């Protein structure tokens, strides 16, 4: 019995001794935050890309409006020659990190027939792809496929490209 008691006391004393000697360390932050830094740098690049893209869009719109003579802003005249006036239907473009774009259009855009809307959105896709080629490499097949596109008018969802066919659209009006 004495042996058992002494053995228990030894085990308890050893366990207490190891608990005292073993220092408790707090969890420290050992991450280097490299991934966060890379993500922030990438978002800054996208922000600059969008700013440059919209600046170019605005300059093209100003040129088109100058040709149209601002006093006669008729939608029918614009829609007759979309090669020149397609930018007048676009407010802004946002490129997203997952190779998608958001296109914000004017109220006049809603009046246009679906065929003309598609022509305008395809022009937007080609403009973005042209600028995207400077940002990152774009394959020739990507030019023919286009980018996944979502269209908004006055912050309301107006339409989007189909899931695996970025040249066809589903309209919500």
mmCIF file of N, CA and C in Angstrom, residues 50-161:
data_model
loop_
_atom_site.group_PDB
_atom_site.id
_atom_site.type_symbol
_atom_site.label_atom_id
_atom_site.label_comp_id
_atom_site.label_asym_id
_atom_site.label_seq_id
_atom_site.Cartn_x
_atom_site.Cartn_y
_atom_site.Cartn_z
ATOM 1 N N UNK A 50 -10.180 49.592 -65.098
ATOM 2 C CA UNK A 50 -11.546 50.101 -65.280
ATOM 3 C C UNK A 50 -11.543 51.610 -65.502
ATOM 4 N N UNK A 51 -10.697 52.312 -64.779
ATOM 5 C CA UNK A 51 -10.623 53.770 -64.928
ATOM 6 C C UNK A 51 -10.154 54.141 -66.337
ATOM 7 N N UNK A 52 -9.131 53.453 -66.805
ATOM 8 C CA UNK A 52 -8.600 53.715 -68.145
ATOM 9 C C UNK A 52 -9.628 53.358 -69.217
ATOM 10 N N UNK A 53 -10.304 52.232 -69.031
ATOM 11 C CA UNK A 53 -11.318 51.777 -69.983
ATOM 12 C C UNK A 53 -12.475 52.776 -70.078
ATOM 13 N N UNK A 54 -12.974 53.233 -68.947
ATOM 14 C CA UNK A 54 -14.095 54.180 -68.940
ATOM 15 C C UNK A 54 -13.684 55.554 -69.448
ATOM 16 N N UNK A 55 -12.431 55.916 -69.239
ATOM 17 C CA UNK A 55 -11.942 57.180 -69.786
ATOM 18 C C UNK A 55 -11.958 57.115 -71.311
ATOM 19 N N UNK A 56 -11.519 55.995 -71.857
ATOM 20 C CA UNK A 56 -11.548 55.810 -73.312
ATOM 21 C C UNK A 56 -12.990 55.797 -73.827
ATOM 22 N N UNK A 57 -13.872 55.142 -73.107
ATOM 23 C CA UNK A 57 -15.286 55.099 -73.487
ATOM 24 C C UNK A 57 -15.872 56.511 -73.517
ATOM 25 N N UNK A 58 -15.565 57.300 -72.506
ATOM 26 C CA UNK A 58 -16.081 58.675 -72.454
ATOM 27 C C UNK A 58 -15.546 59.524 -73.605
ATOM 28 N N UNK A 59 -14.298 59.352 -73.967
ATOM 29 C CA UNK A 59 -13.754 60.130 -75.080
ATOM 30 C C UNK A 59 -14.407 59.709 -76.400
ATOM 31 N N UNK A 60 -14.670 58.399 -76.574
ATOM 32 C CA UNK A 60 -15.368 57.950 -77.781
ATOM 33 C C UNK A 60 -16.799 58.491 -77.817
ATOM 34 N N UNK A 61 -17.439 58.561 -76.655
ATOM 35 C CA UNK A 61 -18.803 59.088 -76.584
ATOM 36 C C UNK A 61 -18.825 60.564 -76.935
ATOM 37 N N UNK A 62 -17.863 61.307 -76.432
ATOM 38 C CA UNK A 62 -17.791 62.741 -76.761
ATOM 39 C C UNK A 62 -17.600 62.958 -78.253
ATOM 40 N N UNK A 63 -16.748 62.164 -78.867
ATOM 41 C CA UNK A 63 -16.554 62.280 -80.314
ATOM 42 C C UNK A 63 -17.830 61.951 -81.077
ATOM 43 N N UNK A 64 -18.529 60.922 -80.646
ATOM 44 C CA UNK A 64 -19.778 60.541 -81.310
ATOM 45 C C UNK A 64 -20.831 61.629 -81.154
ATOM 46 N N UNK A 65 -20.929 62.198 -79.955
ATOM 47 C CA UNK A 65 -21.906 63.267 -79.743
ATOM 48 C C UNK A 65 -21.537 64.521 -80.534
ATOM 49 N N UNK A 66 -20.271 64.758 -80.690
ATOM 50 C CA UNK A 66 -19.832 65.900 -81.497
ATOM 51 C C UNK A 66 -20.261 65.706 -82.952
ATOM 52 N N UNK A 67 -20.150 64.478 -83.437
ATOM 53 C CA UNK A 67 -20.599 64.188 -84.800
ATOM 54 C C UNK A 67 -22.108 64.327 -84.935
ATOM 55 N N UNK A 68 -22.804 63.950 -83.887
ATOM 56 C CA UNK A 68 -24.262 63.964 -83.923
ATOM 57 C C UNK A 68 -24.815 65.379 -83.759
ATOM 58 N N UNK A 69 -23.988 66.289 -83.340
ATOM 59 C CA UNK A 69 -24.420 67.658 -83.022
ATOM 60 C C UNK A 69 -25.389 67.583 -81.855
ATOM 61 N N UNK A 70 -24.914 67.817 -80.700
ATOM 62 C CA UNK A 70 -25.596 67.611 -79.431
ATOM 63 C C UNK A 70 -27.055 68.073 -79.442
ATOM 64 N N UNK A 71 -27.387 69.075 -80.238
ATOM 65 C CA UNK A 71 -28.768 69.569 -80.220
ATOM 66 C C UNK A 71 -29.759 68.575 -80.833
ATOM 67 N N UNK A 72 -29.315 67.624 -81.637
ATOM 68 C CA UNK A 72 -30.258 66.677 -82.245
ATOM 69 C C UNK A 72 -29.950 65.250 -81.793
ATOM 70 N N UNK A 73 -30.133 64.986 -80.519
ATOM 71 C CA UNK A 73 -29.864 63.661 -79.948
ATOM 72 C C UNK A 73 -31.026 62.717 -80.222
ATOM 73 N N UNK A 74 -31.210 62.286 -81.420
ATOM 74 C CA UNK A 74 -32.334 61.389 -81.675
ATOM 75 C C UNK A 74 -31.870 59.939 -81.609
ATOM 76 N N UNK A 75 -32.642 59.137 -80.938
ATOM 77 C CA UNK A 75 -32.309 57.729 -80.771
ATOM 78 C C UNK A 75 -32.344 57.005 -82.111
ATOM 79 N N UNK A 76 -33.276 57.372 -82.986
ATOM 80 C CA UNK A 76 -33.366 56.693 -84.279
ATOM 81 C C UNK A 76 -32.121 56.963 -85.121
ATOM 82 N N UNK A 77 -31.637 58.179 -85.090
ATOM 83 C CA UNK A 77 -30.432 58.517 -85.864
ATOM 84 C C UNK A 77 -29.228 57.774 -85.311
ATOM 85 N N UNK A 78 -29.149 57.664 -83.986
ATOM 86 C CA UNK A 78 -28.044 56.933 -83.372
ATOM 87 C C UNK A 78 -28.117 55.454 -83.718
ATOM 88 N N UNK A 79 -29.309 54.901 -83.660
ATOM 89 C CA UNK A 79 -29.448 53.459 -83.875
ATOM 90 C C UNK A 79 -29.271 53.077 -85.342
ATOM 91 N N UNK A 80 -29.417 54.042 -86.253
ATOM 92 C CA UNK A 80 -29.193 53.747 -87.662
ATOM 93 C C UNK A 80 -27.724 53.472 -87.947
ATOM 94 N N UNK A 81 -26.841 54.150 -87.253
ATOM 95 C CA UNK A 81 -25.414 53.974 -87.487
ATOM 96 C C UNK A 81 -24.720 53.629 -86.168
ATOM 97 N N UNK A 82 -24.832 52.379 -85.757
ATOM 98 C CA UNK A 82 -24.271 51.959 -84.476
ATOM 99 C C UNK A 82 -22.744 51.913 -84.480
ATOM 100 N N UNK A 83 -22.122 51.834 -85.650
ATOM 101 C CA UNK A 83 -20.661 51.811 -85.688
ATOM 102 C C UNK A 83 -20.075 53.094 -85.112
ATOM 103 N N UNK A 84 -20.774 54.187 -85.265
ATOM 104 C CA UNK A 84 -20.296 55.468 -84.746
ATOM 105 C C UNK A 84 -20.878 55.768 -83.377
ATOM 106 N N UNK A 85 -22.159 55.501 -83.179
ATOM 107 C CA UNK A 85 -22.875 56.002 -82.001
ATOM 108 C C UNK A 85 -23.122 54.972 -80.896
ATOM 109 N N UNK A 86 -22.558 53.778 -80.979
ATOM 110 C CA UNK A 86 -22.849 52.758 -79.968
ATOM 111 C C UNK A 86 -22.417 53.193 -78.577
ATOM 112 N N UNK A 87 -21.397 54.021 -78.472
ATOM 113 C CA UNK A 87 -20.922 54.439 -77.147
ATOM 114 C C UNK A 87 -21.894 55.374 -76.442
ATOM 115 N N UNK A 88 -22.784 56.015 -77.197
ATOM 116 C CA UNK A 88 -23.731 56.936 -76.569
ATOM 117 C C UNK A 88 -24.789 56.214 -75.743
ATOM 118 N N UNK A 89 -24.906 54.898 -75.922
ATOM 119 C CA UNK A 89 -25.867 54.110 -75.159
ATOM 120 C C UNK A 89 -25.252 53.501 -73.900
ATOM 121 N N UNK A 90 -23.954 53.683 -73.700
ATOM 122 C CA UNK A 90 -23.238 53.075 -72.585
ATOM 123 C C UNK A 90 -22.825 54.146 -71.588
ATOM 124 N N UNK A 91 -23.156 53.925 -70.311
ATOM 125 C CA UNK A 91 -22.722 54.851 -69.256
ATOM 126 C C UNK A 91 -21.331 54.496 -68.758
ATOM 127 N N UNK A 92 -21.152 53.232 -68.364
ATOM 128 C CA UNK A 92 -19.838 52.793 -67.890
ATOM 129 C C UNK A 92 -19.725 51.280 -67.989
ATOM 130 N N UNK A 93 -18.482 50.817 -67.878
ATOM 131 C CA UNK A 93 -18.173 49.395 -67.966
ATOM 132 C C UNK A 93 -17.307 49.033 -66.772
ATOM 133 N N UNK A 94 -17.602 47.915 -66.136
ATOM 134 C CA UNK A 94 -16.761 47.406 -65.049
ATOM 135 C C UNK A 94 -16.274 46.017 -65.420
ATOM 136 N N UNK A 95 -14.959 45.871 -65.430
ATOM 137 C CA UNK A 95 -14.366 44.548 -65.617
ATOM 138 C C UNK A 95 -14.214 43.928 -64.242
ATOM 139 N N UNK A 96 -14.637 42.674 -64.097
ATOM 140 C CA UNK A 96 -14.539 41.973 -62.825
ATOM 141 C C UNK A 96 -13.394 40.972 -62.878
ATOM 142 N N UNK A 97 -12.913 40.567 -61.718
ATOM 143 C CA UNK A 97 -11.727 39.712 -61.656
ATOM 144 C C UNK A 97 -11.918 38.336 -62.282
ATOM 145 N N UNK A 98 -13.113 37.875 -62.452
ATOM 146 C CA UNK A 98 -13.366 36.547 -62.996
ATOM 147 C C UNK A 98 -13.715 36.587 -64.484
ATOM 148 N N UNK A 99 -13.116 37.523 -65.217
ATOM 149 C CA UNK A 99 -13.318 37.688 -66.656
ATOM 150 C C UNK A 99 -14.779 37.900 -67.029
ATOM 151 N N UNK A 100 -15.465 38.679 -66.239
ATOM 152 C CA UNK A 100 -16.826 39.081 -66.548
ATOM 153 C C UNK A 100 -16.864 40.602 -66.610
ATOM 154 N N UNK A 101 -17.869 41.120 -67.296
ATOM 155 C CA UNK A 101 -18.032 42.574 -67.336
ATOM 156 C C UNK A 101 -19.460 42.942 -66.964
ATOM 157 N N UNK A 102 -19.569 44.095 -66.357
ATOM 158 C CA UNK A 102 -20.864 44.706 -66.068
ATOM 159 C C UNK A 102 -20.969 45.931 -66.958
ATOM 160 N N UNK A 103 -22.066 46.040 -67.681
ATOM 161 C CA UNK A 103 -22.284 47.164 -68.579
ATOM 162 C C UNK A 103 -23.487 47.946 -68.076
ATOM 163 N N UNK A 104 -23.289 49.230 -67.843
ATOM 164 C CA UNK A 104 -24.368 50.114 -67.400
ATOM 165 C C UNK A 104 -24.786 50.959 -68.591
ATOM 166 N N UNK A 105 -26.071 50.854 -68.952
ATOM 167 C CA UNK A 105 -26.573 51.490 -70.166
ATOM 168 C C UNK A 105 -27.559 52.616 -69.824
ATOM 169 N N UNK A 106 -27.876 53.414 -70.836
ATOM 170 C CA UNK A 106 -28.819 54.521 -70.678
ATOM 171 C C UNK A 106 -30.250 54.023 -70.875
ATOM 172 N N UNK A 107 -31.199 54.894 -70.603
ATOM 173 C CA UNK A 107 -32.614 54.568 -70.805
ATOM 174 C C UNK A 107 -32.927 54.352 -72.288
ATOM 175 N N UNK A 108 -32.224 55.075 -73.169
ATOM 176 C CA UNK A 108 -32.456 54.924 -74.609
ATOM 177 C C UNK A 108 -32.167 53.506 -75.079
ATOM 178 N N UNK A 109 -31.274 52.843 -74.412
ATOM 179 C CA UNK A 109 -30.891 51.474 -74.774
ATOM 180 C C UNK A 109 -32.092 50.537 -74.709
ATOM 181 N N UNK A 110 -32.977 50.774 -73.749
ATOM 182 C CA UNK A 110 -34.146 49.918 -73.571
ATOM 183 C C UNK A 110 -35.126 50.022 -74.745
ATOM 184 N N UNK A 111 -35.100 51.133 -75.460
ATOM 185 C CA UNK A 111 -36.001 51.347 -76.591
ATOM 186 C C UNK A 111 -35.554 50.550 -77.815
ATOM 187 N N UNK A 112 -34.276 50.274 -77.910
ATOM 188 C CA UNK A 112 -33.715 49.599 -79.076
ATOM 189 C C UNK A 112 -34.230 48.160 -79.210
ATOM 190 N N UNK A 113 -34.316 47.680 -80.448
ATOM 191 C CA UNK A 113 -34.675 46.264 -80.631
ATOM 192 C C UNK A 113 -33.533 45.363 -80.142
ATOM 193 N N UNK A 114 -33.863 44.124 -79.869
ATOM 194 C CA UNK A 114 -32.894 43.189 -79.293
ATOM 195 C C UNK A 114 -31.671 42.998 -80.185
ATOM 196 N N UNK A 115 -31.852 43.000 -81.477
ATOM 197 C CA UNK A 115 -30.741 42.807 -82.405
ATOM 198 C C UNK A 115 -29.717 43.941 -82.280
ATOM 199 N N UNK A 116 -30.190 45.152 -82.155
ATOM 200 C CA UNK A 116 -29.287 46.304 -82.010
ATOM 201 C C UNK A 116 -28.617 46.299 -80.638
ATOM 202 N N UNK A 117 -29.340 45.851 -79.617
ATOM 203 C CA UNK A 117 -28.748 45.734 -78.283
ATOM 204 C C UNK A 117 -27.560 44.773 -78.317
ATOM 205 N N UNK A 118 -27.765 43.651 -78.992
ATOM 206 C CA UNK A 118 -26.699 42.651 -79.085
ATOM 207 C C UNK A 118 -25.482 43.239 -79.798
ATOM 208 N N UNK A 119 -25.709 44.014 -80.857
ATOM 209 C CA UNK A 119 -24.599 44.642 -81.571
ATOM 210 C C UNK A 119 -23.806 45.573 -80.651
ATOM 211 N N UNK A 120 -24.519 46.338 -79.843
ATOM 212 C CA UNK A 120 -23.861 47.275 -78.939
ATOM 213 C C UNK A 120 -23.054 46.528 -77.878
ATOM 214 N N UNK A 121 -23.640 45.500 -77.290
ATOM 215 C CA UNK A 121 -22.953 44.740 -76.244
ATOM 216 C C UNK A 121 -21.744 44.002 -76.824
ATOM 217 N N UNK A 122 -21.853 43.494 -78.043
ATOM 218 C CA UNK A 122 -20.695 42.864 -78.680
ATOM 219 C C UNK A 122 -19.583 43.880 -78.924
ATOM 220 N N UNK A 123 -19.946 45.106 -79.249
ATOM 221 C CA UNK A 123 -18.933 46.163 -79.405
ATOM 222 C C UNK A 123 -18.245 46.447 -78.073
ATOM 223 N N UNK A 124 -19.026 46.446 -77.003
ATOM 224 C CA UNK A 124 -18.458 46.646 -75.665
ATOM 225 C C UNK A 124 -17.502 45.506 -75.329
ATOM 226 N N UNK A 125 -17.910 44.281 -75.621
ATOM 227 C CA UNK A 125 -17.049 43.132 -75.343
ATOM 228 C C UNK A 125 -15.726 43.238 -76.095
ATOM 229 N N UNK A 126 -15.786 43.646 -77.353
ATOM 230 C CA UNK A 126 -14.560 43.766 -78.142
ATOM 231 C C UNK A 126 -13.666 44.892 -77.616
ATOM 232 N N UNK A 127 -14.273 45.985 -77.184
ATOM 233 C CA UNK A 127 -13.488 47.078 -76.607
ATOM 234 C C UNK A 127 -12.767 46.611 -75.342
ATOM 235 N N UNK A 128 -13.482 45.913 -74.487
ATOM 236 C CA UNK A 128 -12.880 45.418 -73.240
ATOM 237 C C UNK A 128 -11.773 44.420 -73.550
ATOM 238 N N UNK A 129 -12.001 43.521 -74.494
ATOM 239 C CA UNK A 129 -10.977 42.538 -74.840
ATOM 240 C C UNK A 129 -9.735 43.197 -75.422
ATOM 241 N N UNK A 130 -9.926 44.263 -76.180
ATOM 242 C CA UNK A 130 -8.784 44.988 -76.730
ATOM 243 C C UNK A 130 -7.945 45.589 -75.609
ATOM 244 N N UNK A 131 -8.591 46.199 -74.639
ATOM 245 C CA UNK A 131 -7.866 46.765 -73.507
ATOM 246 C C UNK A 131 -7.323 45.670 -72.593
ATOM 247 N N UNK A 132 -8.039 44.578 -72.501
ATOM 248 C CA UNK A 132 -7.622 43.467 -71.652
ATOM 249 C C UNK A 132 -6.356 42.811 -72.181
ATOM 250 N N UNK A 133 -6.152 42.884 -73.478
ATOM 251 C CA UNK A 133 -4.952 42.312 -74.080
ATOM 252 C C UNK A 133 -3.691 42.982 -73.543
ATOM 253 N N UNK A 134 -3.770 44.246 -73.189
ATOM 254 C CA UNK A 134 -2.633 44.950 -72.576
ATOM 255 C C UNK A 134 -2.480 44.581 -71.105
ATOM 256 N N UNK A 135 -3.581 44.227 -70.465
ATOM 257 C CA UNK A 135 -3.588 43.900 -69.040
ATOM 258 C C UNK A 135 -3.111 42.480 -68.791
ATOM 259 N N UNK A 136 -3.625 41.555 -69.587
ATOM 260 C CA UNK A 136 -3.193 40.157 -69.548
ATOM 261 C C UNK A 136 -3.448 39.553 -70.914
ATOM 262 N N UNK A 137 -2.774 38.487 -71.228
ATOM 263 C CA UNK A 137 -2.877 37.894 -72.559
ATOM 264 C C UNK A 137 -4.294 37.379 -72.827
ATOM 265 N N UNK A 138 -4.767 37.658 -74.031
ATOM 266 C CA UNK A 138 -6.086 37.198 -74.455
ATOM 267 C C UNK A 138 -5.896 36.323 -75.690
ATOM 268 N N UNK A 139 -6.461 35.143 -75.649
ATOM 269 C CA UNK A 139 -6.331 34.224 -76.781
ATOM 270 C C UNK A 139 -7.260 34.647 -77.914
ATOM 271 N N UNK A 140 -6.907 34.291 -79.145
ATOM 272 C CA UNK A 140 -7.798 34.618 -80.274
ATOM 273 C C UNK A 140 -9.192 34.000 -80.134
ATOM 274 N N UNK A 141 -9.273 32.819 -79.536
ATOM 275 C CA UNK A 141 -10.597 32.216 -79.360
ATOM 276 C C UNK A 141 -11.439 33.020 -78.375
ATOM 277 N N UNK A 142 -10.785 33.661 -77.432
ATOM 278 C CA UNK A 142 -11.497 34.494 -76.447
ATOM 279 C C UNK A 142 -12.158 35.681 -77.138
ATOM 280 N N UNK A 143 -11.483 36.230 -78.166
ATOM 281 C CA UNK A 143 -12.077 37.331 -78.924
ATOM 282 C C UNK A 143 -13.375 36.887 -79.599
ATOM 283 N N UNK A 144 -13.391 35.688 -80.131
ATOM 284 C CA UNK A 144 -14.596 35.222 -80.813
ATOM 285 C C UNK A 144 -15.685 34.804 -79.828
ATOM 286 N N UNK A 145 -15.296 34.327 -78.641
ATOM 287 C CA UNK A 145 -16.281 33.918 -77.637
ATOM 288 C C UNK A 145 -16.892 35.104 -76.908
ATOM 289 N N UNK A 146 -16.111 36.141 -76.680
ATOM 290 C CA UNK A 146 -16.573 37.289 -75.904
ATOM 291 C C UNK A 146 -16.427 37.035 -74.416
ATOM 292 N N UNK A 147 -16.911 37.946 -73.625
ATOM 293 C CA UNK A 147 -16.851 37.843 -72.167
ATOM 294 C C UNK A 147 -18.259 37.701 -71.600
ATOM 295 N N UNK A 148 -18.362 37.022 -70.479
ATOM 296 C CA UNK A 148 -19.649 36.935 -69.792
ATOM 297 C C UNK A 148 -20.062 38.356 -69.390
ATOM 298 N N UNK A 149 -21.280 38.724 -69.728
ATOM 299 C CA UNK A 149 -21.711 40.113 -69.574
ATOM 300 C C UNK A 149 -23.032 40.186 -68.819
ATOM 301 N N UNK A 150 -23.108 41.156 -67.925
ATOM 302 C CA UNK A 150 -24.350 41.477 -67.241
ATOM 303 C C UNK A 150 -24.669 42.931 -67.555
ATOM 304 N N UNK A 151 -25.913 43.206 -67.929
ATOM 305 C CA UNK A 151 -26.308 44.552 -68.341
ATOM 306 C C UNK A 151 -27.261 45.136 -67.310
ATOM 307 N N UNK A 152 -26.976 46.388 -66.923
ATOM 308 C CA UNK A 152 -27.802 47.106 -65.962
ATOM 309 C C UNK A 152 -28.268 48.426 -66.571
ATOM 310 N N UNK A 153 -29.481 48.818 -66.213
ATOM 311 C CA UNK A 153 -30.005 50.121 -66.599
ATOM 312 C C UNK A 153 -30.597 50.760 -65.344
ATOM 313 N N UNK A 154 -30.070 51.881 -64.950
ATOM 314 C CA UNK A 154 -30.487 52.569 -63.728
ATOM 315 C C UNK A 154 -30.434 51.630 -62.523
ATOM 316 N N UNK A 155 -29.348 50.913 -62.405
ATOM 317 C CA UNK A 155 -29.087 49.975 -61.306
ATOM 318 C C UNK A 155 -30.058 48.791 -61.264
ATOM 319 N N UNK A 156 -30.870 48.615 -62.301
ATOM 320 C CA UNK A 156 -31.764 47.455 -62.406
ATOM 321 C C UNK A 156 -31.178 46.477 -63.415
ATOM 322 N N UNK A 157 -31.314 45.201 -63.116
ATOM 323 C CA UNK A 157 -30.784 44.151 -63.989
ATOM 324 C C UNK A 157 -31.611 44.104 -65.267
ATOM 325 N N UNK A 158 -30.970 44.366 -66.411
ATOM 326 C CA UNK A 158 -31.679 44.408 -67.687
ATOM 327 C C UNK A 158 -31.488 43.121 -68.490
ATOM 328 N N UNK A 159 -30.338 42.501 -68.364
ATOM 329 C CA UNK A 159 -30.088 41.280 -69.116
ATOM 330 C C UNK A 159 -28.709 40.729 -68.822
ATOM 331 N N UNK A 160 -28.418 39.578 -69.436
ATOM 332 C CA UNK A 160 -27.120 38.941 -69.246
ATOM 333 C C UNK A 160 -26.833 38.034 -70.423
ATOM 334 N N UNK A 161 -25.560 37.691 -70.578
ATOM 335 C CA UNK A 161 -25.213 36.719 -71.608
ATOM 336 C C UNK A 161 -25.564 35.327 -71.097
#
